[in-house]
CSV table of C-alpha atoms in Angstrom, one decimal:
chain,number,residue,atom,x,y,z
X,1277,MET,CA,-35.9,31.1,9.7
X,1278,GLN,CA,-35.4,29.0,12.9
X,1279,ARG,CA,-34.0,26.1,10.8
X,1280,LEU,CA,-31.6,28.5,9.0
X,1281,HIS,CA,-30.4,29.8,12.4
X,1282,LEU,CA,-29.8,26.3,13.6
X,1283,LEU,CA,-27.8,25.4,10.5
X,1284,PHE,CA,-25.7,28.6,10.9
X,1285,LEU,CA,-24.9,27.6,14.5
X,1286,LEU,CA,-23.9,24.1,13.5
X,1287,ALA,CA,-21.7,25.4,10.7
X,1288,LEU,CA,-20.1,27.9,13.1
X,1289,GLY,CA,-19.5,25.1,15.7
X,1290,LEU,CA,-17.9,22.9,13.0
X,1291,GLU,CA,-15.7,25.7,11.7
X,1292,THR,CA,-14.6,26.5,15.3
X,1293,SER,CA,-13.8,22.8,15.9
X,1294,ILE,CA,-11.7,22.6,12.8
X,1295,ALA,CA,-9.9,25.8,13.7
X,1296,HIS,CA,-9.1,24.4,17.2
X,1297,ALA,CA,-7.8,21.1,15.7
X,1298,SER,CA,-5.7,23.0,13.2
X,1299,ARG,CA,-4.1,25.1,15.9
X,1300,ASP,CA,-3.3,22.0,17.9
X,1301,VAL,CA,-1.6,20.4,14.9
X,1302,GLU,CA,0.5,23.5,14.3
X,1303,SER,CA,1.4,23.7,18.0
X,1304,GLN,CA,2.6,20.1,18.0
X,1305,ARG,CA,4.6,20.6,14.8
X,1306,ALA,CA,6.3,23.6,16.4
X,1307,SER,CA,7.5,21.5,19.3
X,1308,ALA,CA,8.0,18.2,17.6
X,1309,ARG,CA,11.0,16.1,18.3
X,1310,PRO,CA,13.0,15.0,15.2
X,1311,LEU,CA,12.9,11.5,13.8
X,1312,ILE,CA,16.3,9.9,14.7
X,1313,PRO,CA,18.6,8.7,11.9
X,1314,ILE,CA,19.7,5.1,12.2
X,1315,ASN,CA,21.4,4.7,8.8
X,1316,SER,CA,21.1,6.1,5.3
X,1317,GLY,CA,22.6,5.9,1.8
X,1318,ILE,CA,22.2,7.1,-1.7
X,1319,ALA,CA,18.9,5.9,-3.0
X,1320,SER,CA,18.6,4.4,-6.5
X,1321,GLN,CA,15.8,5.9,-8.5
X,1322,ASN,CA,14.8,2.4,-9.3
X,1323,ILE,CA,13.8,1.4,-5.8
X,1324,TYR,CA,10.0,0.8,-5.8
X,1325,ALA,CA,9.4,-1.8,-3.0
X,1326,LEU,CA,9.9,-1.4,0.8
X,1327,ALA,CA,8.4,-3.6,3.4
X,1328,TYR,CA,9.0,-4.8,7.0
X,1329,PHE,CA,8.4,-8.5,7.8
X,1330,PRO,CA,5.5,-9.0,10.3
X,1331,ASP,CA,7.8,-9.9,13.2
X,1332,GLY,CA,9.8,-6.7,12.7
X,1333,LYS,CA,13.1,-8.6,12.5
X,1334,HIS,CA,13.9,-7.9,8.8
X,1335,TYR,CA,13.0,-5.6,6.0
X,1336,LEU,CA,12.9,-5.9,2.2
X,1337,ILE,CA,14.1,-3.5,-0.5
X,1338,GLY,CA,13.2,-4.2,-4.2
X,1339,ASP,CA,15.1,-2.5,-7.0
X,1340,LEU,CA,13.9,-2.6,-10.6
X,1341,TYR,CA,17.4,-3.6,-12.0
X,1342,ALA,CA,19.4,-4.8,-8.9
X,1343,GLY,CA,16.9,-7.3,-7.5
X,1344,VAL,CA,15.8,-7.9,-3.9
X,1345,SER,CA,17.8,-7.4,-0.7
X,1346,ILE,CA,16.8,-8.5,2.8
X,1347,PHE,CA,18.3,-6.7,5.8
X,1348,GLN,CA,18.3,-7.6,9.5
X,1349,VAL,CA,16.8,-4.8,11.6
X,1350,LYS,CA,18.8,-5.4,14.8
X,1351,ALA,CA,22.2,-5.4,13.2
X,1352,ALA,CA,21.3,-3.1,10.2
X,1353,ALA,CA,23.0,-5.7,8.0
X,1354,LEU,CA,22.4,-7.1,4.6
X,1355,ILE,CA,21.8,-10.8,5.0
X,1356,THR,CA,20.4,-11.9,1.6
X,1357,LYS,CA,20.7,-10.5,-1.9
X,1358,GLU,CA,18.8,-11.9,-4.9
X,1359,PRO,CA,20.2,-10.2,-8.0
X,1360,ILE,CA,18.4,-10.4,-11.3
X,1361,GLU,CA,21.5,-12.0,-12.8
X,1362,SER,CA,20.8,-15.1,-10.7
X,1363,LEU,CA,17.6,-15.7,-12.6
X,1364,PHE,CA,18.7,-14.7,-16.1
X,1365,ALA,CA,22.2,-16.0,-16.5
X,1366,GLY,CA,23.8,-14.6,-19.7
X,1367,SER,CA,21.2,-11.9,-20.1
X,1368,GLN,CA,22.1,-8.2,-20.2
X,1369,THR,CA,21.0,-6.6,-16.9
X,1370,GLY,CA,21.3,-3.4,-15.0
X,1371,ASP,CA,20.8,-0.8,-17.8
X,1372,PRO,CA,18.1,1.7,-16.7
X,1373,LYS,CA,17.9,3.1,-20.2
X,1374,SER,CA,16.8,-0.1,-21.8
X,1375,SER,CA,13.3,-1.6,-21.6
X,1376,THR,CA,14.5,-4.9,-23.0
X,1377,THR,CA,16.5,-6.2,-20.1
X,1378,PRO,CA,15.2,-8.4,-17.3
X,1379,HIS,CA,13.3,-6.3,-14.7
X,1380,LEU,CA,12.1,-6.9,-11.2
X,1381,TRP,CA,8.4,-6.3,-11.5
X,1382,TYR,CA,6.9,-7.2,-8.1
X,1383,ALA,CA,8.2,-8.0,-4.6
X,1384,GLY,CA,6.6,-8.5,-1.3
X,1385,VAL,CA,6.5,-10.1,2.2
X,1386,ILE,CA,4.5,-13.3,2.8
X,1387,ASP,CA,5.2,-14.0,6.5
X,1388,ASP,CA,7.9,-13.7,9.1
X,1389,ASN,CA,10.3,-16.0,7.2
X,1390,THR,CA,9.1,-15.9,3.5
X,1391,TYR,CA,9.0,-13.4,0.7
X,1392,TYR,CA,8.4,-13.4,-3.1
X,1393,TYR,CA,9.5,-11.5,-6.1
X,1394,ALA,CA,8.6,-11.7,-9.8
X,1395,ALA,CA,11.0,-10.8,-12.6
X,1396,GLY,CA,10.8,-10.9,-16.4
X,1397,ASP,CA,12.9,-10.7,-19.5
X,1398,MET,CA,10.5,-8.7,-21.9
X,1399,ARG,CA,12.6,-8.9,-25.1
X,1400,ASN,CA,10.6,-11.7,-26.6
X,1401,LYS,CA,7.0,-12.9,-26.5
X,1402,PRO,CA,5.9,-14.9,-24.8
X,1403,HIS,CA,7.9,-13.3,-21.9
X,1404,ASP,CA,10.4,-15.2,-19.9
X,1405,PHE,CA,8.7,-14.4,-16.5
X,1406,ARG,CA,9.3,-16.1,-13.2
X,1407,VAL,CA,7.8,-15.9,-9.7
X,1408,ASN,CA,10.2,-16.9,-6.9
X,1409,ILE,CA,9.2,-17.7,-3.4
X,1410,GLN,CA,12.1,-17.6,-0.9
X,1411,GLN,CA,12.8,-18.5,2.7
X,1412,ILE,CA,15.1,-16.3,4.8
X,1413,ASN,CA,16.3,-18.8,7.4
X,1414,PRO,CA,17.7,-21.2,6.4
X,1415,PRO,CA,18.1,-19.6,3.0
X,1416,LYS,CA,16.1,-21.6,0.5
X,1417,ARG,CA,14.2,-21.2,-2.7
X,1418,LEU,CA,10.9,-22.8,-1.9
X,1419,HIS,CA,9.2,-22.5,-5.3
X,1420,VAL,CA,9.7,-21.1,-8.8
X,1421,HIS,CA,6.7,-20.6,-11.1
X,1422,ARG,CA,7.1,-19.9,-14.8
X,1423,PRO,CA,3.8,-19.0,-16.4
X,1424,PRO,CA,3.4,-20.2,-20.0
X,1425,ASP,CA,2.5,-17.8,-22.9
X,1426,LEU,CA,2.7,-14.6,-20.8
X,1427,ARG,CA,2.5,-11.6,-23.2
X,1428,ASP,CA,2.1,-8.6,-20.9
X,1429,THR,CA,3.3,-7.5,-17.5
X,1430,ARG,CA,0.4,-8.2,-15.2
X,1431,PRO,CA,0.0,-7.7,-11.5
X,1432,VAL,CA,1.3,-10.7,-9.4
X,1433,ARG,CA,0.1,-11.3,-5.9
X,1434,VAL,CA,1.4,-14.1,-3.6
X,1435,ASN,CA,0.4,-15.4,-0.1
X,1436,ARG,CA,1.1,-18.5,2.0
X,1437,THR,CA,-0.9,-20.7,-0.4
X,1438,TYR,CA,-1.5,-19.0,-3.8
X,1439,ILE,CA,0.1,-17.2,-6.7
X,1440,ASN,CA,-2.3,-15.0,-8.6
X,1441,TYR,CA,-2.2,-13.3,-12.0
X,1442,PRO,CA,-5.4,-11.5,-13.0
X,1443,ASP,CA,-6.5,-14.6,-15.1
X,1444,LYS,CA,-5.1,-17.4,-13.1
X,1445,LEU,CA,-4.7,-18.7,-9.5
X,1446,ILE,CA,-2.1,-21.3,-8.6
X,1447,ASN,CA,-1.7,-23.3,-5.4
X,1448,TRP,CA,2.1,-23.2,-5.3
X,1449,HIS,CA,2.2,-26.2,-2.9
X,1450,THR,CA,0.2,-28.6,-5.0
X,1451,GLY,CA,0.4,-27.0,-8.5
X,1452,GLN,CA,-3.4,-26.9,-8.9
X,1453,GLU,CA,-4.5,-24.1,-11.2
X,1454,TYR,CA,-7.8,-22.3,-11.4
X,1455,PRO,CA,-9.0,-19.7,-14.0
X,1456,VAL,CA,-9.8,-16.3,-12.7
X,1457,ARG,CA,-12.0,-13.5,-14.0
X,1458,THR,CA,-11.2,-9.8,-13.3
X,1459,PHE,CA,-12.4,-6.5,-14.6
X,1460,SER,CA,-9.1,-5.0,-15.6
X,1461,PRO,CA,-6.3,-7.6,-16.4
X,1462,ALA,CA,-3.6,-4.9,-16.7
X,1463,GLY,CA,-4.8,-2.8,-13.8
X,1464,PHE,CA,-3.2,-2.4,-10.4
X,1465,ASP,CA,-6.3,-2.2,-8.1
X,1466,HIS,CA,-6.0,-5.9,-7.6
X,1467,ALA,CA,-5.8,-7.9,-4.4
X,1468,LEU,CA,-5.6,-11.5,-3.3
X,1469,THR,CA,-7.3,-12.8,-0.1
X,1470,ASP,CA,-5.9,-15.5,2.2
X,1471,SER,CA,-8.6,-17.8,1.0
X,1472,GLY,CA,-7.8,-17.3,-2.7
X,1473,LYS,CA,-10.5,-14.9,-3.7
X,1474,VAL,CA,-9.5,-12.1,-6.1
X,1475,PHE,CA,-10.6,-8.5,-5.9
X,1476,SER,CA,-10.5,-6.1,-8.9
X,1477,SER,CA,-12.0,-2.8,-10.0
X,1478,SER,CA,-12.7,-1.5,-13.5
X,1479,TYR,CA,-10.8,1.3,-15.2
X,1480,PRO,CA,-12.1,3.3,-16.8
X,1481,GLY,CA,-15.4,2.7,-15.1
X,1482,ASN,CA,-16.8,2.3,-11.6
X,1483,TRP,CA,-17.4,-1.4,-11.0
X,1484,ALA,CA,-15.8,-3.8,-8.5
X,1485,MET,CA,-15.7,-7.5,-8.3
X,1486,LEU,CA,-14.7,-10.2,-5.7
X,1487,TYR,CA,-14.3,-13.4,-7.6
X,1488,ASP,CA,-14.2,-17.0,-6.1
X,1489,PRO,CA,-12.1,-19.2,-8.5
X,1490,PHE,CA,-13.2,-22.4,-6.7
X,1491,SER,CA,-16.9,-22.0,-7.3
X,1492,ASP,CA,-16.6,-19.8,-10.4
X,1493,SER,CA,-18.8,-17.2,-8.7
X,1494,SER,CA,-18.5,-13.5,-8.1
X,1495,THR,CA,-19.9,-10.6,-6.2
X,1496,GLN,CA,-20.1,-7.5,-8.4
X,1497,TRP,CA,-21.3,-4.0,-7.5
X,1498,LYS,CA,-21.3,-0.5,-8.8
X,1499,LEU,CA,-19.0,1.9,-6.9
X,1500,GLY,CA,-20.6,5.1,-7.9
X,1501,ILE,CA,-17.2,6.8,-7.9
X,1502,ALA,CA,-14.1,6.5,-10.1
X,1503,PRO,CA,-11.7,4.1,-8.5
X,1504,GLY,CA,-8.5,6.1,-8.3
X,1505,ASP,CA,-7.2,3.9,-5.4
X,1506,ALA,CA,-8.8,0.7,-4.1
X,1507,ALA,CA,-7.8,-1.7,-1.3
X,1508,LEU,CA,-9.0,-4.6,0.8
X,1509,THR,CA,-8.5,-4.2,4.6
X,1510,GLY,CA,-6.0,-6.6,6.1
X,1511,ASP,CA,-8.7,-9.1,7.2
X,1512,SER,CA,-10.4,-8.9,3.7
X,1513,ARG,CA,-13.7,-7.8,5.4
X,1514,HIS,CA,-14.0,-4.3,3.9
X,1515,VAL,CA,-13.3,-2.7,0.5
X,1516,VAL,CA,-12.1,0.9,0.5
X,1517,VAL,CA,-12.2,3.0,-2.7
X,1518,GLN,CA,-11.0,6.5,-3.2
X,1519,ALA,CA,-11.6,8.7,-6.2
X,1520,PRO,CA,-9.1,11.3,-7.6
X,1521,ASP,CA,-11.6,14.1,-6.7
X,1522,GLY,CA,-11.5,13.2,-3.0
X,1523,ALA,CA,-14.6,11.1,-2.7
X,1524,CYS,CA,-14.2,7.9,-0.7
X,1525,ARG,CA,-16.4,4.9,0.2
X,1526,VAL,CA,-16.3,1.7,2.2
X,1527,TRP,CA,-18.2,-1.5,1.6
X,1528,PRO,CA,-18.4,-4.4,4.1
X,1529,MET,CA,-17.9,-7.8,2.5
X,1530,PRO,CA,-19.9,-9.7,1.5
X,1531,GLU,CA,-23.0,-7.8,2.5
X,1532,LEU,CA,-22.1,-4.6,0.6
X,1533,LYS,CA,-24.4,-2.6,2.9
X,1534,PRO,CA,-24.4,-0.2,4.6
X,1535,VAL,CA,-22.1,1.8,2.4
X,1536,ARG,CA,-19.9,4.2,4.4
X,1537,ASP,CA,-18.5,7.6,3.4
X,1538,CYS,CA,-14.8,8.2,4.1
X,1539,GLY,CA,-14.5,11.5,2.3
X,1540,ARG,CA,-16.7,13.7,0.1
X,1541,ALA,CA,-15.5,15.5,-3.0
X,1542,PRO,CA,-15.6,19.3,-2.5
X,1543,TRP,CA,-17.8,21.2,-4.9
X,1544,PHE,CA,-16.2,21.6,-8.3
X,1545,ALA,CA,-13.3,19.4,-7.1
X,1546,SER,CA,-10.7,18.4,-9.8
X,1547,SER,CA,-8.3,15.5,-9.6
X,1548,GLY,CA,-5.6,15.6,-7.0
X,1549,SER,CA,-2.9,13.3,-5.5
X,1550,THR,CA,-4.3,10.5,-3.5
X,1551,ALA,CA,-3.0,7.8,-1.1
X,1552,LEU,CA,-4.8,4.9,0.6
X,1553,VAL,CA,-3.3,2.5,3.1
X,1554,THR,CA,-4.7,-0.2,5.5
X,1555,ASP,CA,-3.2,-1.6,8.6
X,1556,PRO,CA,-2.1,-5.3,8.8
X,1557,SER,CA,-4.8,-6.2,11.3
X,1558,GLY,CA,-7.7,-4.9,9.2
X,1559,ASP,CA,-9.0,-2.6,12.0
X,1560,ASN,CA,-8.1,0.8,10.4
X,1561,PHE,CA,-7.3,2.6,7.2
X,1562,ALA,CA,-6.0,6.0,6.2
X,1563,THR,CA,-6.9,8.1,3.1
X,1564,ALA,CA,-5.2,11.2,1.8
X,1565,TRP,CA,-6.4,13.6,-0.9
X,1566,ARG,CA,-4.1,16.4,-1.7
X,1567,LYS,CA,-3.1,17.8,1.7
X,1568,ARG,CA,-6.0,16.3,3.7
X,1569,VAL,CA,-5.5,13.1,5.8
X,1570,HIS,CA,-8.2,11.0,7.4
X,1571,VAL,CA,-8.0,7.8,9.5
X,1572,TYR,CA,-11.0,5.5,10.1
X,1573,GLN,CA,-11.8,2.6,12.3
X,1574,VAL,CA,-13.9,0.0,10.5
X,1575,GLU,CA,-15.8,-1.6,13.5
X,1576,PRO,CA,-17.5,0.3,14.9
X,1577,TYR,CA,-17.2,2.6,12.0
X,1578,GLN,CA,-15.9,6.0,12.9
X,1579,ARG,CA,-13.3,8.6,11.9
X,1580,THR,CA,-10.6,8.6,14.5
X,1581,PHE,CA,-8.2,11.2,13.2
X,1582,GLU,CA,-7.8,14.0,10.7
X,1583,LEU,CA,-5.2,16.6,9.8
X,1584,GLU,CA,-3.9,18.7,7.0
X,1585,MET,CA,-0.3,18.7,5.7
X,1586,ASN,CA,1.3,21.9,4.3
X,1587,ASN,CA,1.9,20.3,0.9
X,1588,ASP,CA,0.4,17.3,-1.0
X,1589,VAL,CA,0.8,13.9,0.6
X,1590,LEU,CA,3.0,11.6,-1.4
X,1591,ALA,CA,3.0,8.4,0.7
X,1592,MET,CA,1.6,6.9,3.9
X,1593,ALA,CA,2.2,3.8,6.0
X,1594,LEU,CA,0.0,2.5,8.9
X,1595,SER,CA,1.1,0.1,11.7
X,1596,ALA,CA,-1.2,-2.4,13.4
X,1597,ASN,CA,-0.8,-0.5,16.7
X,1598,GLY,CA,-2.1,2.8,15.2
X,1599,ARG,CA,0.9,4.8,14.2
X,1600,LEU,CA,0.7,6.7,10.9
X,1601,ALA,CA,3.7,7.8,8.9
X,1602,ILE,CA,3.1,10.5,6.2
X,1603,SER,CA,5.4,12.1,3.7
X,1604,SER,CA,4.6,15.3,1.8
X,1605,GLN,CA,6.3,16.9,-1.1
X,1606,GLN,CA,9.1,19.4,-0.3
X,1607,ASP,CA,7.7,19.8,3.2
X,1608,ALA,CA,8.0,17.1,5.9
X,1609,VAL,CA,7.8,13.5,7.0
X,1610,GLU,CA,5.7,12.9,10.2
X,1611,VAL,CA,4.8,10.0,12.4
X,1612,TRP,CA,1.5,10.3,14.4
X,1613,ASP,CA,0.1,8.1,17.2
X,1614,ILE,CA,-3.6,7.9,16.3
X,1615,PRO,CA,-5.0,6.8,19.7
X,1616,SER,CA,-3.5,9.7,21.5
X,1617,LYS,CA,-3.5,12.1,18.5
X,1618,LYS,CA,0.1,13.0,19.3
X,1619,LEU,CA,2.9,13.9,16.8
X,1620,LEU,CA,5.8,11.6,17.8
X,1621,GLY,CA,8.4,12.8,15.4
X,1622,ARG,CA,9.0,14.9,12.3
X,1623,ILE,CA,11.7,15.9,9.8
X,1624,THR,CA,11.6,18.6,7.2
X,1625,THR,CA,12.5,17.8,3.6
X,1626,ASP,CA,13.0,19.7,0.4
X,1627,THR,CA,12.6,16.6,-1.8
X,1628,PHE,CA,9.8,14.3,-2.9
X,1629,PRO,CA,9.8,11.3,-0.5
X,1630,ARG,CA,8.0,8.8,-2.7
X,1631,LEU,CA,8.1,5.5,-0.7
X,1632,LEU,CA,7.4,4.9,2.9
X,1633,ALA,CA,7.2,1.8,5.2
X,1634,ILE,CA,6.6,1.6,9.0
X,1635,SER,CA,7.7,-1.2,11.3
X,1636,PRO,CA,5.1,-3.5,12.9
X,1637,ALA,CA,5.7,-1.8,16.3
X,1638,GLY,CA,5.7,1.7,14.7
X,1639,ASP,CA,9.1,2.4,16.2
X,1640,GLU,CA,10.9,3.1,13.0
X,1641,ILE,CA,10.3,3.9,9.3
X,1642,LEU,CA,12.0,3.4,6.0
X,1643,LEU,CA,11.9,6.4,3.6
X,1644,VAL,CA,13.0,6.8,0.0
X,1645,GLY,CA,13.6,10.2,-1.6
X,1646,LYS,CA,17.0,11.4,-2.8
X,1647,THR,CA,18.4,9.1,-0.1
X,1648,LEU,CA,17.2,5.8,1.4
X,1649,GLN,CA,16.8,6.5,5.2
X,1650,ARG,CA,16.0,4.4,8.2
X,1651,LEU,CA,14.7,6.6,11.0
X,1652,ARG,CA,13.8,5.8,14.6
X,1653,VAL,CA,10.5,7.2,16.0
X,1654,PRO,CA,11.0,8.9,19.4
X,1655,GLU,CA,9.1,7.3,22.3
X,1656,PRO,CA,6.1,9.3,23.5
X,1657,GLU,CA,6.9,11.6,26.4
């Protein structure tokens, strides 16, 4: 009886703490300052890549049919455009109704002055598929890789040294190639470390693997949860996996122990929307399941922030200095400062903001819904 009484008091204390936290969040939302528009325009429904460069001086926008555009932050000006036509002269391009025209499949930032994109003409097999590594200043194409006998659209990852498909790793400086083993060649839970190791998870299934192409060796482990979303932290020292039912776990690499919880599935939980993001430094990550958002620090391991949105979370972005941007469907876009647990800015929306990026300093965001918006985050009072 005494034990039951203690459990009741603990549960009551937890419920009271959650209620106080919820009231604080709602109070901050009621008095929140608006995010400040910098510029905006009609958003193509084919935009699927947004990213700031690490120095915060430029940002990248990738469009499935239009190609890649690089903008200067300070002047809000387009400085480089890489259209699909420049890669596939004479090919039909730009028809969203056709699946047989050249497409931009992947695009991303490598460092302050370098980015990549991968595009393919899928009309014939093997596909005419090319990976381009570009320099911003002075404008220069540093490398073009054209994989032979490519017969499906596989994930492409690129860093300062390597290009990776699920079954191959290429040193784009020397041309040296290494075979790669992964669990799911066509899957998207796929990451490349700076050192050239490749992470993948199985679907359907619940296994993960970190493969070393140079020694032909791997570390494999059973996840115990379905990998709805999986990610390596920015320093490649932890693997985070979130299941569609809200369960979440963290493994330190390469030890794999102790395993940490970053969310438990509620009783009788069904699948819901999920989001998982890490910060560039590798110190923090954020998870979202339906309306619920949690932020964790990895060393020492602890949950540093939690809140609940009014509607399901669609996208998140986390800066290295601890600012978290969140978009939720037909509700709001918010930017929170995690160390102080303060809401810095908020806008309401009746759309479904599906893509989100935050600048390295956390002072502005890019948002794609019906429009493409660039918004400034108010400074803390």
